[in-house]
Backbone as ProteinMPNN parsed JSONL, in Angstrom:
{"seq_chain_A": "MNFKTAISKSLGKLVSITKSGAEVTGTTDNGDFKIAVYSPSVIRISISPTLEFENFSYSVIAQPSAQAIDLREDQHEVVISTSDIKLVISKNPVRFKFTDLAGNVINEDDAGLGTAWIGDQSTTYKKLQEGERFIGLGEKTG", "coords_chain_A": {"N_chain_A": [[30.615, 102.962, 170.647], [28.247, 103.383, 168.088], [25.887, 105.641, 168.147], [24.156, 106.556, 166.235], [23.426, 104.435, 164.668], [22.565, 102.611, 166.484], [19.981, 100.735, 168.082], [17.15, 101.519, 169.94], [15.819, 99.82, 172.709], [12.948, 99.164, 174.417], [11.451, 98.238, 177.616], [9.298, 96.656, 176.873], [6.758, 94.134, 176.616], [5.15, 92.669, 179.484], [6.162, 89.539, 180.617], [6.298, 87.674, 182.741], [5.581, 87.588, 186.286], [6.585, 87.562, 189.693], [6.034, 87.135, 193.141], [7.755, 87.41, 196.194], [7.825, 87.472, 199.452], [8.603, 90.704, 200.509], [9.412, 91.478, 198.032], [9.114, 91.823, 194.489], [9.519, 90.385, 191.364], [9.948, 90.828, 187.871], [9.729, 89.773, 184.458], [10.342, 90.893, 181.208], [9.835, 91.43, 177.652], [12.316, 92.513, 176.866], [13.951, 92.831, 179.098], [14.366, 92.958, 182.699], [12.83, 93.484, 185.93], [13.031, 94.503, 189.362], [11.275, 94.867, 192.308], [11.432, 96.303, 195.405], [10.163, 96.533, 198.615], [10.604, 98.851, 201.02], [9.415, 100.221, 203.09], [6.044, 101.099, 204.111], [5.739, 103.418, 202.58], [7.904, 103.598, 200.893], [9.228, 102.403, 197.997], [11.387, 100.623, 195.949], [12.454, 100.495, 192.616], [14.249, 98.488, 190.486], [15.782, 98.192, 187.373], [16.826, 96.209, 184.639], [18.6, 95.141, 181.693], [19.299, 92.553, 181.805], [19.23, 89.761, 184.119], [20.742, 90.767, 186.15], [21.122, 92.736, 188.937], [22.259, 95.687, 190.291], [22.991, 96.333, 193.57], [24.163, 98.394, 194.907], [24.09, 101.684, 196.223], [24.507, 105.156, 196.585], [22.672, 106.672, 197.924], [20.652, 105.071, 199.064], [20.546, 103.388, 201.944], [19.13, 101.746, 203.532], [17.536, 98.548, 204.051], [15.289, 96.284, 202.39], [12.274, 95.582, 204.136], [10.202, 93.298, 205.975], [7.134, 93.66, 204.805], [3.626, 94.177, 204.675], [2.249, 93.503, 201.729], [0.082, 93.781, 198.953], [-0.683, 92.083, 196.019], [-2.24, 92.451, 193.04], [-3.553, 91.317, 189.955], [-4.596, 91.847, 186.641], [-5.844, 91.6, 183.279], [-4.601, 93.804, 182.059], [-2.911, 95.159, 183.867], [-0.7, 95.195, 186.772], [-1.068, 95.573, 190.204], [0.523, 96.73, 192.995], [0.145, 97.064, 196.351], [0.611, 98.889, 199.375], [0.117, 99.843, 202.811], [0.173, 102.558, 202.471], [0.706, 103.467, 199.776], [0.292, 102.87, 196.179], [1.635, 100.916, 193.548], [1.335, 100.882, 190.224], [1.601, 98.8, 187.517], [1.705, 98.824, 184.158], [1.045, 96.368, 181.679], [1.551, 96.131, 178.885], [2.794, 98.404, 176.906], [5.355, 97.786, 179.445], [5.091, 99.949, 182.075], [5.569, 102.154, 184.845], [3.729, 103.421, 187.594], [3.2, 105.435, 190.372], [0.812, 105.889, 192.903], [-1.239, 107.599, 195.372], [-3.374, 106.209, 197.938], [-5.889, 107.071, 197.202], [-5.746, 107.226, 194.52], [-4.479, 109.366, 193.327], [-1.923, 110.591, 191.265], [1.492, 110.201, 191.981], [3.988, 109.817, 190.824], [4.995, 108.961, 187.538], [5.817, 106.916, 184.675], [6.572, 108.13, 181.394], [4.106, 107.567, 179.031], [4.605, 106.875, 176.34], [7.352, 106.38, 176.172], [8.846, 105.43, 178.543], [11.208, 103.196, 180.055], [14.278, 102.51, 178.437], [16.947, 101.031, 176.448], [19.968, 101.825, 174.785], [22.361, 100.11, 173.525], [24.607, 99.846, 176.167], [23.661, 101.987, 177.543], [21.156, 103.529, 179.455], [17.833, 104.899, 179.568], [15.23, 106.688, 181.197], [12.07, 107.908, 180.956], [9.933, 110.274, 182.358], [6.638, 111.393, 183.216], [6.009, 114.65, 183.884], [4.434, 116.021, 186.698], [2.039, 118.593, 187.415], [3.713, 121.5, 188.33], [5.942, 120.075, 189.143], [9.485, 119.509, 189.362], [12.738, 118.443, 188.317], [15.665, 118.215, 190.144], [19.013, 117.934, 190.173], [20.533, 115.24, 188.787], [21.741, 112.832, 189.508], [24.755, 111.042, 188.937], [25.452, 111.85, 186.4], [25.479, 114.424, 183.946], [22.692, 116.152, 182.556]], "CA_chain_A": [[29.302, 102.638, 170.112], [27.707, 104.349, 167.15], [24.503, 105.859, 168.551], [23.333, 106.84, 165.063], [22.917, 103.179, 164.124], [22.084, 101.77, 167.575], [18.529, 100.639, 168.181], [16.618, 101.627, 171.297], [14.923, 98.734, 173.106], [12.224, 99.446, 175.662], [11.158, 97.028, 178.387], [8.372, 95.815, 176.102], [5.582, 93.521, 177.235], [5.383, 91.834, 180.661], [6.099, 88.105, 180.333], [5.953, 86.988, 183.984], [5.792, 88.341, 187.524], [6.648, 86.664, 190.849], [6.12, 87.797, 194.444], [8.428, 86.649, 197.242], [7.929, 88.358, 200.605], [8.449, 92.121, 200.193], [9.994, 91.731, 196.714], [8.407, 91.356, 193.297], [10.384, 90.405, 190.188], [9.229, 90.696, 186.619], [10.477, 89.569, 183.223], [9.688, 91.499, 180.055], [10.421, 91.048, 176.368], [13.676, 93.008, 176.675], [14.637, 93.114, 180.351], [13.805, 92.48, 183.948], [12.754, 94.485, 186.98], [12.874, 94.018, 190.73], [10.628, 95.855, 193.159], [11.688, 96.012, 196.811], [9.397, 97.404, 199.5], [11.408, 99.198, 202.189], [8.457, 100.628, 204.115], [4.769, 101.319, 203.423], [5.786, 104.568, 201.678], [9.143, 103.595, 200.103], [9.359, 101.258, 197.104], [12.506, 100.806, 195.021], [12.367, 99.738, 191.375], [15.509, 98.287, 189.78], [15.498, 97.715, 186.026], [18.052, 95.735, 184.01], [18.377, 94.373, 180.47], [19.577, 91.157, 182.172], [18.788, 89.484, 185.486], [21.731, 91.275, 187.094], [20.721, 93.985, 189.555], [23.277, 96.261, 191.158], [22.349, 96.758, 194.803], [24.868, 99.519, 195.483], [23.516, 103.007, 196.065], [25.014, 106.181, 197.49], [21.586, 107.309, 198.656], [19.78, 104.127, 199.763], [21.323, 102.543, 202.848], [18.184, 100.843, 204.198], [17.282, 97.253, 203.432], [13.857, 95.976, 202.368], [11.806, 94.944, 205.364], [8.98, 92.511, 205.811], [5.984, 94.552, 204.735], [2.4, 93.599, 204.146], [1.932, 94.04, 200.402], [-0.964, 93.08, 198.217], [-0.437, 92.076, 194.584], [-3.404, 92.098, 192.227], [-3.214, 91.308, 188.537], [-5.659, 91.577, 185.677], [-5.37, 91.477, 181.906], [-3.858, 94.972, 181.603], [-1.973, 95.74, 184.817], [-0.401, 94.603, 188.067], [-1.111, 96.615, 191.22], [1.16, 96.374, 194.258], [-0.336, 98.031, 197.334], [0.999, 98.847, 200.782], [-0.871, 100.596, 203.582], [0.292, 103.983, 202.143], [0.762, 103.805, 198.349], [0.128, 101.817, 195.177], [2.467, 100.914, 192.351], [0.573, 100.301, 189.118], [2.494, 98.413, 186.423], [0.978, 98.42, 182.957], [1.678, 95.168, 181.126], [1.963, 96.203, 177.491], [4.152, 98.129, 177.353], [5.581, 97.918, 180.879], [5.277, 101.31, 182.577], [5.375, 102.194, 186.296], [3.037, 104.616, 188.088], [2.922, 105.459, 191.81], [-0.33, 106.713, 193.311], [-1.646, 107.449, 196.761], [-4.476, 105.243, 198.019], [-7.064, 107.637, 196.544], [-5.532, 107.171, 193.077], [-3.778, 110.561, 192.838], [-0.598, 110.237, 190.758], [2.672, 110.753, 192.638], [5.068, 109.754, 189.841], [4.684, 107.951, 186.523], [6.591, 106.871, 183.437], [5.965, 108.64, 180.177], [3.397, 106.431, 178.417], [5.171, 106.5, 175.052], [8.783, 106.095, 176.179], [9.244, 104.575, 179.665], [12.632, 102.885, 180.178], [14.822, 101.862, 177.243], [18.392, 100.924, 176.345], [20.699, 101.868, 173.521], [23.599, 99.476, 173.973], [24.644, 99.744, 177.626], [23.138, 103.235, 178.088], [19.724, 103.439, 179.723], [17.068, 106.134, 179.747], [13.885, 106.555, 181.749], [11.31, 109.128, 180.732], [8.843, 110.44, 183.307], [5.65, 112.437, 182.962], [6.06, 115.625, 184.964], [3.161, 116.46, 187.253], [1.969, 120.047, 187.475], [4.574, 122.098, 189.345], [7.063, 119.203, 189.482], [10.755, 119.801, 188.721], [13.855, 117.578, 188.69], [16.855, 118.952, 190.532], [20.067, 116.943, 190.408], [20.234, 114.039, 188.015], [22.655, 111.766, 189.833], [26.182, 111.152, 188.627], [25.663, 112.3, 185.033], [24.777, 115.661, 183.605], [21.642, 115.917, 181.576]], "C_chain_A": [[28.85, 103.754, 169.183], [26.223, 104.53, 167.454], [23.59, 106.147, 167.366], [22.738, 105.56, 164.491], [22.391, 102.241, 165.21], [20.562, 101.826, 167.648], [18.126, 100.69, 169.649], [15.658, 100.47, 171.551], [14.268, 99.104, 174.421], [11.984, 98.135, 176.405], [10.22, 96.09, 177.625], [7.222, 95.31, 176.944], [5.986, 92.676, 178.435], [5.173, 90.369, 180.292], [5.687, 87.333, 181.576], [6.247, 87.883, 185.172], [5.706, 87.371, 188.692], [6.793, 87.486, 192.117], [6.798, 86.857, 195.429], [8.65, 87.584, 198.422], [7.647, 89.792, 200.207], [9.094, 92.478, 198.857], [9.126, 91.128, 195.612], [9.397, 91.448, 192.148], [9.536, 90.186, 188.947], [10.184, 90.514, 185.458], [9.658, 90.164, 182.096], [10.334, 90.975, 178.777], [11.907, 91.38, 176.282], [14.435, 93.297, 177.967], [13.9, 92.547, 181.541], [13.693, 93.641, 184.931], [12.58, 93.8, 188.323], [12.315, 95.161, 191.555], [10.845, 95.412, 194.594], [10.927, 97.031, 197.651], [10.196, 97.604, 200.779], [10.543, 99.595, 203.374], [7.132, 100.843, 203.395], [4.781, 102.491, 202.439], [7.049, 104.634, 200.82], [9.251, 102.283, 199.327], [10.47, 101.566, 196.115], [12.295, 99.905, 193.807], [13.762, 99.685, 190.764], [15.17, 97.661, 188.434], [16.812, 97.343, 185.362], [17.719, 95.025, 182.698], [18.683, 92.889, 180.671], [19.068, 90.946, 183.584], [19.766, 89.984, 186.545], [21.289, 92.637, 187.615], [21.829, 94.451, 190.488], [22.586, 96.801, 192.396], [23.019, 97.966, 195.442], [24.13, 100.818, 195.215], [24.171, 103.958, 197.056], [23.9, 106.713, 198.395], [20.695, 106.344, 199.441], [20.645, 103.216, 200.622], [20.436, 101.552, 203.593], [18.092, 99.525, 203.434], [15.775, 97.02, 203.392], [13.468, 95.266, 203.661], [10.5, 94.214, 205.095], [7.782, 93.452, 205.909], [4.782, 93.771, 204.217], [2.122, 94.27, 202.805], [0.89, 93.151, 199.743], [-0.628, 93.19, 196.736], [-1.696, 91.595, 193.885], [-3.016, 92.206, 190.761], [-4.468, 91.08, 187.723], [-5.04, 91.549, 184.283], [-4.422, 92.605, 181.493], [-2.794, 95.499, 182.561], [-1.782, 94.879, 186.051], [-0.406, 95.759, 189.058], [-0.517, 96.061, 192.503], [0.771, 97.454, 195.251], [0.294, 97.788, 198.694], [-0.087, 99.598, 201.546], [-0.865, 102.081, 203.226], [0.177, 104.317, 200.659], [0.478, 102.586, 197.477], [1.141, 102.019, 194.064], [1.678, 100.18, 191.283], [1.543, 100.049, 187.971], [1.631, 98.019, 185.238], [1.765, 97.301, 182.291], [2.2, 95.316, 179.706], [1.737, 97.599, 176.937], [4.277, 98.327, 178.859], [5.896, 99.377, 181.201], [4.923, 101.286, 184.061], [4.713, 103.508, 186.694], [2.776, 104.446, 189.585], [1.733, 106.367, 192.062], [-0.501, 106.621, 194.82], [-2.854, 106.506, 196.771], [-5.757, 105.743, 197.368], [-6.921, 107.638, 195.02], [-4.868, 108.393, 192.487], [-2.349, 110.182, 192.455], [0.484, 110.974, 191.538], [3.798, 110.868, 191.621], [4.702, 108.691, 188.819], [5.611, 108.055, 185.325], [5.828, 107.576, 182.328], [5.353, 107.453, 179.435], [4.041, 105.966, 177.126], [6.614, 106.027, 175.096], [9.238, 105.17, 177.31], [10.747, 104.417, 179.78], [13.085, 102.132, 178.938], [16.339, 101.85, 177.319], [18.825, 101.163, 174.919], [22.077, 101.347, 173.895], [23.58, 99.332, 175.484], [24.185, 101.038, 178.308], [21.629, 103.109, 178.295], [19.112, 104.821, 179.885], [15.729, 105.789, 180.372], [13.209, 107.906, 181.604], [10.109, 109.149, 181.667], [7.892, 111.529, 182.833], [5.706, 113.382, 184.156], [4.652, 116.0, 185.399], [3.181, 117.984, 187.321], [2.816, 120.574, 188.639], [5.796, 121.271, 189.716], [8.31, 119.603, 188.694], [11.772, 118.764, 189.174], [15.043, 118.464, 189.007], [17.911, 117.913, 190.896], [19.715, 115.645, 189.72], [21.271, 112.952, 188.275], [24.073, 112.066, 189.399], [26.463, 111.693, 187.233], [24.94, 113.612, 184.819], [23.709, 115.342, 182.583], [20.42, 116.732, 181.89]], "O_chain_A": [[29.053, 104.934, 169.471], [25.397, 103.697, 167.08], [22.373, 105.998, 167.477], [21.663, 105.591, 163.892], [21.831, 101.19, 164.899], [19.945, 102.839, 167.317], [18.693, 99.99, 170.488], [14.796, 100.172, 170.724], [14.948, 99.331, 175.422], [12.277, 97.057, 175.889], [10.342, 94.869, 177.726], [6.771, 95.982, 177.872], [7.038, 92.037, 178.42], [4.142, 90.002, 179.727], [4.838, 86.445, 181.504], [7.05, 88.812, 185.086], [4.869, 86.468, 188.697], [7.586, 88.426, 192.164], [6.474, 85.672, 195.502], [9.568, 88.403, 198.396], [6.596, 90.088, 199.639], [9.304, 93.657, 198.573], [8.5, 90.082, 195.781], [10.047, 92.478, 191.973], [8.543, 89.458, 188.969], [11.301, 91.031, 185.466], [8.444, 89.975, 182.024], [11.267, 90.174, 178.824], [12.678, 90.621, 175.694], [15.475, 93.953, 177.924], [12.952, 91.772, 181.412], [14.374, 94.655, 184.786], [12.063, 92.687, 188.419], [12.818, 96.284, 191.505], [10.493, 94.293, 194.968], [11.033, 98.238, 197.431], [10.438, 96.657, 201.528], [10.895, 99.335, 204.524], [7.098, 100.776, 202.166], [3.926, 102.558, 201.556], [7.252, 105.609, 200.097], [9.35, 101.203, 199.909], [10.495, 102.64, 195.514], [11.999, 98.718, 193.94], [14.387, 100.724, 190.547], [14.377, 96.723, 188.355], [17.803, 98.061, 185.493], [16.677, 94.378, 182.594], [18.366, 92.065, 179.813], [18.523, 91.871, 184.187], [19.622, 89.652, 187.722], [21.104, 93.577, 186.842], [22.28, 93.708, 191.36], [21.689, 97.638, 192.29], [22.504, 98.511, 196.418], [23.607, 101.034, 194.121], [24.368, 103.615, 198.221], [24.167, 107.156, 199.512], [20.043, 106.763, 200.397], [21.385, 102.379, 200.106], [20.939, 100.619, 204.218], [18.535, 99.43, 202.29], [15.054, 97.504, 204.265], [14.226, 94.462, 204.203], [9.799, 94.483, 204.12], [7.471, 93.97, 206.981], [4.915, 92.834, 203.43], [1.8, 95.457, 202.75], [0.84, 91.94, 199.958], [-0.319, 94.279, 196.251], [-2.159, 90.476, 194.107], [-2.242, 93.083, 190.376], [-5.299, 90.237, 188.059], [-3.818, 91.48, 184.15], [-3.534, 92.391, 180.668], [-1.876, 96.203, 182.139], [-2.567, 93.976, 186.342], [0.181, 96.807, 188.793], [-0.986, 95.055, 193.035], [1.036, 98.634, 195.02], [0.487, 96.648, 199.114], [-1.113, 99.95, 200.965], [-1.779, 102.807, 203.618], [-0.393, 105.35, 200.31], [0.429, 101.449, 197.947], [1.462, 103.147, 193.69], [1.387, 98.992, 191.423], [2.224, 100.964, 187.508], [0.914, 97.019, 185.285], [2.995, 97.284, 182.332], [3.197, 94.686, 179.353], [0.622, 97.944, 176.545], [3.421, 98.955, 179.483], [6.843, 99.957, 180.669], [4.081, 100.497, 184.49], [5.08, 104.575, 186.201], [2.205, 103.444, 190.015], [1.647, 107.467, 191.517], [0.009, 105.707, 195.467], [-3.299, 106.059, 195.714], [-6.623, 104.942, 197.014], [-7.856, 108.004, 194.308], [-4.7, 108.47, 191.27], [-1.647, 109.529, 193.228], [0.418, 112.188, 191.735], [4.483, 111.888, 191.557], [4.163, 107.643, 189.174], [6.121, 109.127, 185.0], [4.598, 107.613, 182.326], [6.021, 106.438, 179.236], [4.029, 104.77, 176.835], [7.07, 105.35, 174.175], [9.957, 104.206, 177.048], [11.488, 105.387, 179.622], [12.392, 101.242, 178.445], [16.944, 102.551, 178.13], [18.151, 100.765, 173.969], [22.87, 102.06, 174.51], [22.642, 98.758, 176.036], [24.309, 101.168, 179.526], [20.913, 102.637, 177.413], [19.778, 105.777, 180.284], [15.164, 104.728, 180.109], [13.72, 108.922, 182.074], [9.363, 108.174, 181.76], [8.291, 112.464, 182.138], [5.479, 112.973, 185.294], [3.785, 116.266, 184.567], [4.252, 118.589, 187.287], [2.654, 120.147, 189.782], [6.612, 121.715, 190.524], [8.226, 119.984, 187.527], [11.682, 118.256, 190.292], [15.389, 119.356, 188.232], [17.722, 117.114, 191.813], [18.704, 115.02, 190.042], [21.642, 112.223, 187.354], [24.536, 113.204, 189.484], [27.619, 111.97, 186.913], [23.91, 113.875, 185.439], [23.819, 114.371, 181.834], [19.427, 116.66, 181.166]]}, "name": "protein", "num_of_chains": 1, "seq": "MNFKTAISKSLGKLVSITKSGAEVTGTTDNGDFKIAVYSPSVIRISISPTLEFENFSYSVIAQPSAQAIDLREDQHEVVISTSDIKLVISKNPVRFKFTDLAGNVINEDDAGLGTAWIGDQSTTYKKLQEGERFIGLGEKTG"}
């Protein structure tokens, strides 16, 4: 692949969202996402340019469990709440932000970049919170 001529495609705008038990799936202009609630404090987000989600993980061995989740939607965002945390999904462009119940940010996508693809390579940009550091970036150096 020639990365100099490849075009980056972000998730884009939210097209639809569906809740089924402890899972929420969403379709965007350029991809799809699946949110699985494992416990009131553990939520997994899978993002794909197609509807194919790889469930394999070296680090996640648990399975989603039946959790009480609340899904609220307005013109600008979708909020998924458990008894411990909230996941706020902005609709245009799609960005993910985790907060505690008081609204304090735990983790959030960079507002300008979020998740994007160049060919089959994906990137996700996060906004670092004060004092936050990333240690170990999975199977790839970077």
